[in-house]
PDB file of C-alpha atoms and ligand atoms in Angstrom:
ATOM      1  CA  MET A   1       2.035  10.857   9.849  1.00 95.00           C
ATOM      2  CA  LYS A   2      -0.783   8.385  10.467  1.00 98.00           C
ATOM      3  CA  ARG A   3       0.691   5.005  11.310  1.00 98.00           C
ATOM      4  CA  ALA A   4      -1.303   1.858  12.126  1.00 98.00           C
ATOM      5  CA  ILE A   5      -0.280  -1.612  13.110  1.00 98.00           C
ATOM      6  CA  PHE A   6      -2.005  -4.640  11.611  1.00 98.00           C
ATOM      7  CA  PRO A   7      -1.416  -7.331  14.216  1.00 98.00           C
ATOM      8  CA  GLY A   8      -2.143 -11.006  13.741  1.00 97.00           C
ATOM      9  CA  THR A   9      -0.817 -14.522  13.669  1.00 97.00           C
ATOM     10  CA  PHE A  10      -0.823 -14.764   9.852  1.00 98.00           C
ATOM     11  CA  ASP A  11      -0.288 -18.528   9.823  1.00 97.00           C
ATOM     12  CA  PRO A  12      -0.346 -18.122   6.830  1.00 98.00           C
ATOM     13  CA  PHE A  13      -0.950 -14.527   5.573  1.00 98.00           C
ATOM     14  CA  THR A  14      -3.964 -14.801   3.233  1.00 98.00           C
ATOM     15  CA  ILE A  15      -5.518 -12.782   0.453  1.00 98.00           C
ATOM     16  CA  GLY A  16      -8.108 -11.680   3.050  1.00 98.00           C
ATOM     17  CA  HIS A  17      -5.336 -10.110   5.179  1.00 98.00           C
ATOM     18  CA  TYR A  18      -3.782  -8.638   2.028  1.00 98.00           C
ATOM     19  CA  SER A  19      -7.046  -6.941   1.072  1.00 98.00           C
ATOM     20  CA  ILE A  20      -7.409  -5.360   4.545  1.00 98.00           C
ATOM     21  CA  VAL A  21      -3.863  -3.941   4.404  1.00 98.00           C
ATOM     22  CA  ASN A  22      -4.376  -2.527   0.909  1.00 98.00           C
ATOM     23  CA  ARG A  23      -7.612  -0.871   1.983  1.00 98.00           C
ATOM     24  CA  GLY A  24      -5.875   0.391   5.123  1.00 98.00           C
ATOM     25  CA  LEU A  25      -3.320   2.149   2.934  1.00 98.00           C
ATOM     26  CA  GLU A  26      -6.132   4.475   1.802  1.00 98.00           C
ATOM     27  CA  LEU A  27      -6.591   5.507   5.443  1.00 98.00           C
ATOM     28  CA  PHE A  28      -3.050   5.460   6.851  1.00 98.00           C
ATOM     29  CA  ASP A  29       0.331   6.704   5.637  1.00 98.00           C
ATOM     30  CA  GLU A  30       2.124   3.632   6.912  1.00 98.00           C
ATOM     31  CA  ILE A  31       1.090   0.196   8.147  1.00 98.00           C
ATOM     32  CA  VAL A  32       3.334  -1.981  10.280  1.00 98.00           C
ATOM     33  CA  ILE A  33       2.267  -5.612   9.992  1.00 98.00           C
ATOM     34  CA  GLY A  34       3.005  -7.167  13.370  1.00 98.00           C
ATOM     35  CA  ILE A  35       3.424 -10.918  13.513  1.00 98.00           C
ATOM     36  CA  GLY A  36       2.468 -11.932  17.040  1.00 96.00           C
ATOM     37  CA  SER A  37       4.784 -14.721  18.094  1.00 89.00           C
ATOM     38  CA  ASN A  38       3.222 -15.959  21.276  1.00 79.00           C
ATOM     39  CA  GLN A  39       5.495 -18.784  22.491  1.00 71.00           C
ATOM     40  CA  SER A  40       2.598 -20.927  23.674  1.00 75.00           C
ATOM     41  CA  LYS A  41       0.805 -20.806  20.317  1.00 80.00           C
ATOM     42  CA  LYS A  42       1.921 -23.581  18.001  1.00 91.00           C
ATOM     43  CA  THR A  43       2.050 -22.451  14.365  1.00 96.00           C
ATOM     44  CA  LEU A  44       2.536 -24.269  11.075  1.00 97.00           C
ATOM     45  CA  PHE A  45       4.857 -21.614   9.613  1.00 97.00           C
ATOM     46  CA  SER A  46       7.881 -20.161  11.408  1.00 95.00           C
ATOM     47  CA  VAL A  47       8.012 -16.419  12.052  1.00 96.00           C
ATOM     48  CA  GLU A  48      10.769 -16.144   9.403  1.00 96.00           C
ATOM     49  CA  LYS A  49       8.649 -17.918   6.795  1.00 97.00           C
ATOM     50  CA  ARG A  50       5.596 -15.784   7.607  1.00 97.00           C
ATOM     51  CA  MET A  51       7.738 -12.637   7.304  1.00 97.00           C
ATOM     52  CA  GLU A  52       9.096 -13.786   3.958  1.00 97.00           C
ATOM     53  CA  MET A  53       5.596 -14.428   2.582  1.00 97.00           C
ATOM     54  CA  ILE A  54       4.402 -10.982   3.673  1.00 98.00           C
ATOM     55  CA  ARG A  55       7.527  -9.378   2.206  1.00 98.00           C
ATOM     56  CA  GLN A  56       6.794 -11.050  -1.137  1.00 97.00           C
ATOM     57  CA  ALA A  57       3.231  -9.726  -1.059  1.00 98.00           C
ATOM     58  CA  PHE A  58       4.305  -6.117  -0.476  1.00 98.00           C
ATOM     59  CA  GLU A  59       7.663  -5.961  -2.213  1.00 96.00           C
ATOM     60  CA  ASN A  60       6.554  -2.923  -4.237  1.00 95.00           C
ATOM     61  CA  GLU A  61       4.860  -1.120  -1.346  1.00 98.00           C
ATOM     62  CA  PRO A  62       7.338   0.887   0.779  1.00 98.00           C
ATOM     63  CA  ARG A  63       4.549   2.092   3.090  1.00 98.00           C
ATOM     64  CA  VAL A  64       4.157  -1.428   4.510  1.00 98.00           C
ATOM     65  CA  LYS A  65       6.676  -2.568   7.155  1.00 98.00           C
ATOM     66  CA  ILE A  66       6.871  -5.998   8.755  1.00 98.00           C
ATOM     67  CA  GLU A  67       7.943  -6.839  12.288  1.00 98.00           C
ATOM     68  CA  SER A  68       7.404  -9.625  14.778  1.00 97.00           C
ATOM     69  CA  TYR A  69       6.634  -9.103  18.450  1.00 97.00           C
ATOM     70  CA  ASN A  70       5.944 -11.146  21.540  1.00 95.00           C
ATOM     71  CA  SER A  71       4.634  -8.432  23.833  1.00 95.00           C
ATOM     72  CA  LEU A  72       1.146  -7.119  24.415  1.00 95.00           C
ATOM     73  CA  THR A  73      -0.230  -5.703  21.156  1.00 97.00           C
ATOM     74  CA  VAL A  74      -0.684  -2.196  22.614  1.00 97.00           C
ATOM     75  CA  ASP A  75       2.943  -2.204  23.796  1.00 97.00           C
ATOM     76  CA  PHE A  76       4.029  -3.128  20.276  1.00 98.00           C
ATOM     77  CA  ALA A  77       1.904  -0.268  18.880  1.00 98.00           C
ATOM     78  CA  GLU A  78       3.537   2.139  21.313  1.00 97.00           C
ATOM     79  CA  LYS A  79       7.010   0.875  20.436  1.00 98.00           C
ATOM     80  CA  VAL A  80       6.530   1.627  16.730  1.00 98.00           C
ATOM     81  CA  ASN A  81       4.707   4.920  17.438  1.00 98.00           C
ATOM     82  CA  ALA A  82       1.380   3.818  15.989  1.00 98.00           C
ATOM     83  CA  ARG A  83      -1.837   5.408  17.212  1.00 98.00           C
ATOM     84  CA  PHE A  84      -4.146   2.981  15.423  1.00 98.00           C
ATOM     85  CA  ILE A  85      -4.743  -0.748  15.280  1.00 98.00           C
ATOM     86  CA  LEU A  86      -6.184  -2.093  12.031  1.00 98.00           C
ATOM     87  CA  ARG A  87      -8.294  -5.268  12.124  1.00 98.00           C
ATOM     88  CA  GLY A  88     -10.545  -7.122   9.702  1.00 97.00           C
ATOM     89  CA  LEU A  89     -13.995  -8.573  10.284  1.00 97.00           C
ATOM     90  CA  ARG A  90     -15.447 -11.597   8.516  1.00 96.00           C
ATOM     91  CA  SER A  91     -18.547 -12.395  10.522  1.00 94.00           C
ATOM     92  CA  VAL A  92     -20.614 -11.562  13.594  1.00 93.00           C
ATOM     93  CA  GLY A  93     -18.510 -14.174  15.370  1.00 91.00           C
ATOM     94  CA  ASP A  94     -15.413 -12.054  14.748  1.00 92.00           C
ATOM     95  CA  PHE A  95     -17.270  -8.939  15.879  1.00 95.00           C
ATOM     96  CA  GLU A  96     -17.729  -9.834  19.567  1.00 94.00           C
ATOM     97  CA  TYR A  97     -14.070 -10.814  19.868  1.00 94.00           C
ATOM     98  CA  GLU A  98     -12.772  -7.704  18.107  1.00 96.00           C
ATOM     99  CA  ARG A  99     -15.026  -5.437  20.130  1.00 96.00           C
ATOM    100  CA  THR A 100     -13.817  -6.845  23.452  1.00 97.00           C
ATOM    101  CA  ILE A 101     -10.142  -6.568  22.505  1.00 97.00           C
ATOM    102  CA  GLY A 102     -10.637  -3.126  20.942  1.00 98.00           C
ATOM    103  CA  ASP A 103     -12.401  -1.840  24.080  1.00 98.00           C
ATOM    104  CA  THR A 104      -9.697  -3.234  26.346  1.00 97.00           C
ATOM    105  CA  ASN A 105      -6.921  -1.711  24.277  1.00 97.00           C
ATOM    106  CA  HIS A 106      -8.681   1.647  24.266  1.00 97.00           C
ATOM    107  CA  ILE A 107      -9.176   1.627  28.021  1.00 96.00           C
ATOM    108  CA  LEU A 108      -5.541   0.622  28.571  1.00 93.00           C
ATOM    109  CA  THR A 109      -3.893   3.184  26.312  1.00 95.00           C
ATOM    110  CA  GLY A 110      -6.425   5.314  24.393  1.00 96.00           C
ATOM    111  CA  ILE A 111      -5.379   3.639  21.149  1.00 97.00           C
ATOM    112  CA  GLU A 112      -8.107   3.474  18.485  1.00 98.00           C
ATOM    113  CA  THR A 113      -8.969   0.263  16.654  1.00 98.00           C
ATOM    114  CA  VAL A 114     -10.176   0.659  13.084  1.00 98.00           C
ATOM    115  CA  ILE A 115     -12.111  -2.348  11.849  1.00 98.00           C
ATOM    116  CA  LEU A 116     -12.823  -2.961   8.175  1.00 98.00           C
ATOM    117  CA  CYS A 117     -15.513  -5.436   7.125  1.00 97.00           C
ATOM    118  CA  THR A 118     -14.094  -7.867   4.619  1.00 97.00           C
ATOM    119  CA  TYR A 119     -15.286  -7.791   1.032  1.00 98.00           C
ATOM    120  CA  SER A 120     -17.648 -10.749   0.699  1.00 96.00           C
ATOM    121  CA  THR A 121     -15.318 -12.379  -1.850  1.00 97.00           C
ATOM    122  CA  TYR A 122     -12.887 -12.980   1.022  1.00 97.00           C
ATOM    123  CA  ALA A 123     -15.318 -13.767   3.840  1.00 96.00           C
ATOM    124  CA  HIS A 124     -14.644 -17.508   3.616  1.00 96.00           C
ATOM    125  CA  ILE A 125     -10.863 -17.154   3.594  1.00 97.00           C
ATOM    126  CA  SER A 126      -9.179 -18.082   6.857  1.00 97.00           C
ATOM    127  CA  SER A 127      -5.704 -19.200   7.916  1.00 97.00           C
ATOM    128  CA  THR A 128      -7.277 -22.179   9.697  1.00 97.00           C
ATOM    129  CA  VAL A 129      -8.927 -23.496   6.536  1.00 97.00           C
ATOM    130  CA  ALA A 130      -5.722 -22.826   4.572  1.00 98.00           C
ATOM    131  CA  ARG A 131      -3.751 -24.955   7.072  1.00 98.00           C
ATOM    132  CA  ASP A 132      -6.347 -27.746   6.888  1.00 98.00           C
ATOM    133  CA  LEU A 133      -6.113 -27.803   3.094  1.00 97.00           C
ATOM    134  CA  ILE A 134      -2.311 -27.893   3.268  1.00 97.00           C
ATOM    135  CA  SER A 135      -2.467 -30.862   5.646  1.00 97.00           C
ATOM    136  CA  TYR A 136      -4.451 -32.758   2.972  1.00 98.00           C
ATOM    137  CA  GLY A 137      -1.920 -31.806   0.305  1.00 97.00           C
ATOM    138  CA  LYS A 138      -4.234 -29.354  -1.481  1.00 97.00           C
ATOM    139  CA  ASP A 139      -3.070 -26.323  -3.421  1.00 96.00           C
ATOM    140  CA  ILE A 140      -3.951 -23.079  -1.620  1.00 96.00           C
ATOM    141  CA  THR A 141      -2.701 -20.595  -4.206  1.00 95.00           C
ATOM    142  CA  GLY A 142      -6.213 -19.089  -4.368  1.00 95.00           C
ATOM    143  CA  PHE A 143      -5.992 -18.292  -0.625  1.00 97.00           C
ATOM    144  CA  LEU A 144      -2.716 -16.398  -0.962  1.00 98.00           C
ATOM    145  CA  PRO A 145      -1.941 -12.845  -2.142  1.00 97.00           C
ATOM    146  CA  PRO A 146      -0.624 -12.533  -5.704  1.00 95.00           C
ATOM    147  CA  ASN A 147       3.129 -13.248  -5.947  1.00 90.00           C
ATOM    148  CA  VAL A 148       3.213 -15.262  -2.735  1.00 94.00           C
ATOM    149  CA  LYS A 149       4.573 -18.793  -2.864  1.00 88.00           C
ATOM    150  CA  LEU A 150       4.592 -21.252   0.013  1.00 86.00           C
TER     151      LEU A 150
HETATM  152  P1  ADP B   1      -5.416 -13.308  15.212  1.00 71.93           P
HETATM  153  O1  ADP B   1      -4.772 -14.524  15.788  1.00 71.93           O
HETATM  154  O2  ADP B   1      -4.978 -12.023  15.841  1.00 71.93           O
HETATM  155  O3  ADP B   1      -6.915 -13.389  15.041  1.00 71.93           O
HETATM  156  P2  ADP B   1      -5.260 -13.658  12.324  1.00 71.93           P
HETATM  157  O4  ADP B   1      -3.999 -13.814  11.551  1.00 71.93           O
HETATM  158  O5  ADP B   1      -6.180 -14.821  12.352  1.00 71.93           O
HETATM  159  O6  ADP B   1      -4.766 -13.233  13.756  1.00 71.93           O
HETATM  160  O7  ADP B   1      -6.068 -12.412  11.791  1.00 71.93           O
HETATM  161  C1  ADP B   1      -5.569 -11.088  11.823  1.00 71.93           C
HETATM  162  C2  ADP B   1      -6.702 -10.109  11.491  1.00 71.93           C
HETATM  163  O8  ADP B   1      -7.154 -10.334  10.155  1.00 71.93           O
HETATM  164  C3  ADP B   1      -7.943 -10.258  12.359  1.00 71.93           C
HETATM  165  O9  ADP B   1      -8.515  -8.974  12.572  1.00 71.93           O
HETATM  166  C4  ADP B   1      -8.866 -11.107  11.526  1.00 71.93           C
HETATM  167  O10 ADP B   1     -10.224 -10.905  11.859  1.00 71.93           O
HETATM  168  C5  ADP B   1      -8.547 -10.557  10.151  1.00 71.93           C
HETATM  169  N1  ADP B   1      -8.881 -11.499   9.074  1.00 71.93           N
HETATM  170  C6  ADP B   1      -8.587 -12.815   8.984  1.00 71.93           C
HETATM  171  N2  ADP B   1      -9.047 -13.346   7.836  1.00 71.93           N
HETATM  172  C7  ADP B   1      -9.669 -12.334   7.177  1.00 71.93           C
HETATM  173  C8  ADP B   1     -10.380 -12.233   5.942  1.00 71.93           C
HETATM  174  N3  ADP B   1     -10.580 -13.285   5.150  1.00 71.93           N
HETATM  175  N4  ADP B   1     -10.894 -11.022   5.604  1.00 71.93           N
HETATM  176  C9  ADP B   1     -10.725  -9.963   6.412  1.00 71.93           C
HETATM  177  N5  ADP B   1     -10.080  -9.983   7.589  1.00 71.93           N
HETATM  178  C10 ADP B   1      -9.554 -11.146   7.972  1.00 71.93           C
END
């Protein structure tokens, strides 16, 4: 069984994240979405709320599991018996960051990172912009997966 984790902050989980997971399901039998809950990182949405939103998005997809973790990402992968880390790429800016982390994780544990380039329709979608829009009272339905309500 090929299992991958899709780790991230998901504050909030966007349609860009949703697309990466759906495409990942073509490659892996099961994907565990891991909500990193680093204590020092201040988030707009609580872990519980982020979990609920992701649950809504995948309520008809039993191959997607959702967990939160506050350890090193590779330790989380090991804990859930995943041999792959799935990540998404929007831009060259993302690339350098993902490459460094992916290399480090591989050197530490041999785990492989699989990176999918986003479809250009979603390249502008980011949790940061979604949070900014929310702070100005704007509707961000277009940034969210279908069926997800804030
Ligand atoms: P992190 O804090 O780990 O970067 P994020 O929640 O911001 O967590 O992102 C999780 C993963 O999803 C990262 O690999 C990021 O590059 C990817 N991602 C974010 N937005 C998009 C998008 N619009 N399209 C594709 N991938 C995305």
